[in-house]
Amino acid sequence: MSLPQTVQRCERCGNEHAEGASSIECTACGGLLELVHRVTVDAAALKARFDARLSRVLQPDVPPVSPERSGVWRYRELVLPSATDAEIVSHPEGNTPLLVRRVVSDWTGVDGLLMKHEGHNPTGSFKDRGMTAAVTQARRIGARAVACASTGNTSASLAAYAALAGLPALVIVPKGQVAMGKLAQTLAYGARTLLVDGDFDTTLALLRAAGESLGLYLVNSVNAFRIEGQKAIAFELLHQLAWDPPDWIVLPAGNLGNTAALGKALVEAKRIGLIGRLPRIAAVQAAGAAPFATSFANRFRTHEPVRAETVATAIRIGDPASWSRGVRAIRDTDGVVLAVTDDEILEAKAVVDAAGAGCEPGSAAAVAGVRSLIRGGTINPGDRVVAILTGHILKDPAILLDYHAAPGRPHSRANVPVEIPASLAAVEAELVRLVRR
Ligand SMILES: *Cc1c(COP(=O)(O)O)cnc(C)c1O
Ligand SMILES: [Zn+2]
């Protein structure tokens, strides 16, 4: 009998479960599961396959819905090797750009800061990378419906991928705490949306308690398949850098699913031989939602949930679900965890936005984190640094208008709209002022 290509292994007790097991926790001890793949191809052969698939992304003979067009399934040997083309639910996703903007580099103090802009994914955040894998798995195991609790982007992504797969979707979100773009997307893509009085941590606890008894397949980031899909951020990034790893990868951290995915991807890439050394991870939290940063400062000896409060709703999480995985990612990569204030996040965001790149507040935490690490001497100006911009600028339009156009004393980098009478003279006066600037 041949060995299975993939198993789900409990991160706590080590028990192994079949790849097709539908529980997202260990049925023996309740621990989180991780996927372990048997990779039978060596690094050189894998790179050749990835190159070949990349070269076909824009080829007219590739069918429009082929997984070959996806920046996740390009790396399928490391994501979900047993999934067939027919099973894969792909938008497609990924293929996100690496940006360099002089003003952003200057503001952070890094020479040539690279920004991996995950807001270019189909629903506007990196969540699509995890969702293509999780909804593919939902279809493979014959789930009746899919569900998640969310600060917004997971629900938007789930709603879109469930629509694509023809599966009913249920999302639970904290009422009044989800950015406008995300809630609007979720409704428009057709997921049944429940608004709950409470914070994200409450909604996740509710869903985990209710979920499996109702035959729902949960696709929160504790779902091991989400993690596998999100690993592709790292694979695609390293591929874009010709497998020459950066010194640092800096990302915002809320529930720690993405931190976990990045750590797992880097460790696997090193073990397989795709890269020769590990980049260090810097996970950035908002100061009002920073239990992981506090714990890091105590060498992870403490673990205390907080009541989360920050303008960056994507990372407004007080009790991160992927805690143990996050700790491992930081330890494995000799990483660091830090917190930045809402003022720093808003300033970073204004700089990224005015550079024409744009991102949502949660993403800007990464850029604020880079600046803080440069100032503290942890990152050197000449280091090669990549910040992950996790979401699109239009996810949170309310915060933009509040920053630039709200009455009262304007923010330091506000671009305040000017009201004028409908006269040519008034337009000309403004034009003169503009070109003199
Ligand atoms: C989900 C999300 C995060 C946080 O990722 P975690 O996996 O929860 O740590 C950060 N930024 C954006 C835009 C997100 O959607
Ligand atoms: Zn277990």
Coordinates of N, CA and C in Angstrom, one line a residue, residues 91 121-129 131-132 135 146-164 169-173 178-193 219-220 226 360 391-392 394-395:
H91 N -10.3 31.4 -8.7 CA -10.9 32.6 -9.3 C -10.4 33.0 -10.7
N121 N -5.5 40.9 -5.1 CA -6.3 39.6 -5.2 C -7.7 39.9 -5.6
P122 N -8.4 38.9 -6.1 CA -9.8 39.2 -6.6 C -10.8 39.8 -5.7
T123 N -10.8 39.5 -4.4 CA -11.7 40.2 -3.5 C -11.0 41.3 -2.7
G124 N -9.7 41.6 -3.1 CA -9.0 42.7 -2.5 C -8.2 42.4 -1.2
S125 N -8.0 41.1 -0.9 CA -7.1 40.8 0.2 C -6.5 39.5 0.0
F126 N -5.4 39.2 0.8 CA -4.7 37.9 0.8 C -5.6 36.7 1.2
K127 N -6.7 37.0 1.8 CA -7.6 35.9 2.2 C -8.0 35.0 1.1
D128 N -8.0 35.5 -0.1 CA -8.4 34.7 -1.3 C -7.4 33.5 -1.5
R129 N -6.2 33.7 -1.1 CA -5.2 32.6 -1.2 C -5.6 31.4 -0.3
M131 N -8.6 31.0 0.9 CA -10.0 30.6 0.6 C -10.0 29.6 -0.6
T132 N -9.2 29.8 -1.6 CA -9.3 28.9 -2.8 C -8.9 27.5 -2.3
V135 N -12.0 26.3 0.2 CA -13.3 26.0 -0.5 C -13.1 24.8 -1.4
V146 N -20.5 26.2 3.9 CA -19.3 26.7 4.5 C -19.6 27.9 5.3
A147 N -18.7 28.1 6.3 CA -19.0 29.2 7.3 C -17.7 29.8 7.8
C148 N -17.8 31.1 8.3 CA -16.7 31.7 9.0 C -17.2 32.8 9.9
A149 N -16.3 33.1 10.9 CA -16.5 34.3 11.6 C -15.4 35.3 11.1
S150 N -15.6 36.6 11.1 CA -14.7 37.4 10.3 C -14.6 38.8 10.8
T151 N -13.5 39.5 10.7 CA -13.4 40.9 10.8 C -13.7 41.6 9.5
G152 N -14.1 40.8 8.4 CA -14.6 41.4 7.2 C -14.0 40.7 5.9
N153 N -12.7 40.7 5.8 CA -12.1 40.2 4.6 C -12.3 38.7 4.4
T154 N -12.3 37.9 5.5 CA -12.5 36.5 5.3 C -13.9 36.3 4.8
S155 N -14.9 37.0 5.3 CA -16.3 36.8 4.9 C -16.4 37.3 3.5
A156 N -15.8 38.4 3.0 CA -15.9 38.8 1.6 C -15.3 37.7 0.7
S157 N -14.2 37.2 1.1 CA -13.5 36.1 0.3 C -14.4 34.9 0.3
L158 N -14.8 34.4 1.5 CA -15.6 33.2 1.5 C -16.9 33.4 0.6
A159 N -17.5 34.5 0.7 CA -18.7 34.7 0.0 C -18.5 34.6 -1.5
A160 N -17.4 35.1 -2.0 CA -17.1 35.0 -3.4 C -16.7 33.6 -3.8
Y161 N -15.9 32.9 -3.0 CA -15.5 31.6 -3.4 C -16.7 30.6 -3.3
A162 N -17.5 30.8 -2.3 CA -18.7 29.9 -2.1 C -19.6 30.1 -3.4
A163 N -19.8 31.3 -3.8 CA -20.6 31.6 -5.0 C -20.0 30.9 -6.2
L164 N -18.7 30.9 -6.3 CA -18.0 30.2 -7.4 C -18.2 28.7 -7.4
A169 N -23.2 29.8 1.9 CA -22.2 30.3 2.8 C -22.8 31.1 4.0
L170 N -22.3 30.9 5.2 CA -22.8 31.6 6.3 C -21.7 32.4 6.9
V171 N -21.9 33.7 7.2 CA -20.8 34.4 7.9 C -21.4 35.1 9.1
I172 N -20.5 35.2 10.2 CA -20.9 35.9 11.4 C -19.9 37.0 11.6
V173 N -20.4 38.2 11.7 CA -19.5 39.3 11.9 C -19.9 40.2 13.0
V178 N -17.2 46.2 11.2 CA -16.6 45.7 9.9 C -16.5 46.9 8.9
A179 N -15.4 47.1 8.3 CA -15.2 48.1 7.3 C -16.3 48.0 6.2
M180 N -16.7 49.2 5.7 CA -17.9 49.2 4.8 C -17.7 48.4 3.5
G181 N -16.5 48.5 2.9 CA -16.3 47.7 1.7 C -16.4 46.2 1.9
K182 N -16.0 45.7 3.0 CA -16.0 44.3 3.3 C -17.4 43.8 3.5
L183 N -18.2 44.5 4.2 CA -19.6 44.1 4.5 C -20.4 44.2 3.2
A184 N -20.1 45.3 2.4 CA -20.9 45.4 1.2 C -20.6 44.2 0.2
Q185 N -19.3 43.9 0.1 CA -18.9 42.7 -0.7 C -19.6 41.5 -0.3
T186 N -19.6 41.2 1.0 CA -20.1 39.9 1.5 C -21.6 39.8 1.2
L187 N -22.3 40.9 1.3 CA -23.7 40.9 1.0 C -23.9 40.7 -0.5
A188 N -23.1 41.4 -1.3 CA -23.3 41.4 -2.7 C -23.0 40.0 -3.3
Y189 N -21.9 39.4 -2.8 CA -21.6 38.0 -3.3 C -22.5 37.0 -2.8
G190 N -23.4 37.3 -1.9 CA -24.5 36.4 -1.6 C -24.4 35.5 -0.4
A191 N -23.5 35.8 0.5 CA -23.4 34.9 1.8 C -24.5 35.4 2.7
R192 N -25.1 34.4 3.4 CA -26.0 34.7 4.5 C -25.2 35.4 5.6
T193 N -25.6 36.6 6.0 CA -24.7 37.4 6.9 C -25.4 37.7 8.2
V219 N -14.2 27.6 7.7 CA -13.0 28.0 7.0 C -12.3 29.3 7.6
N220 N -12.4 29.4 8.9 CA -11.6 30.4 9.6 C -10.1 30.0 9.4
R226 N -6.7 26.6 4.8 CA -6.4 28.1 4.7 C -4.9 28.4 4.8
E360 N -5.3 49.1 2.9 CA -6.2 49.4 4.1 C -5.4 49.6 5.3
G391 N -4.3 44.2 2.2 CA -5.6 44.5 1.7 C -5.7 45.8 0.9
H392 N -6.8 46.0 0.1 CA -6.9 47.1 -0.8 C -7.4 48.4 -0.1
L394 N -9.7 50.4 -1.0 CA -11.1 50.7 -1.0 C -11.9 49.8 0.0
K395 N -11.2 49.0 0.7 CA -11.9 48.2 1.7 C -12.5 49.0 2.8

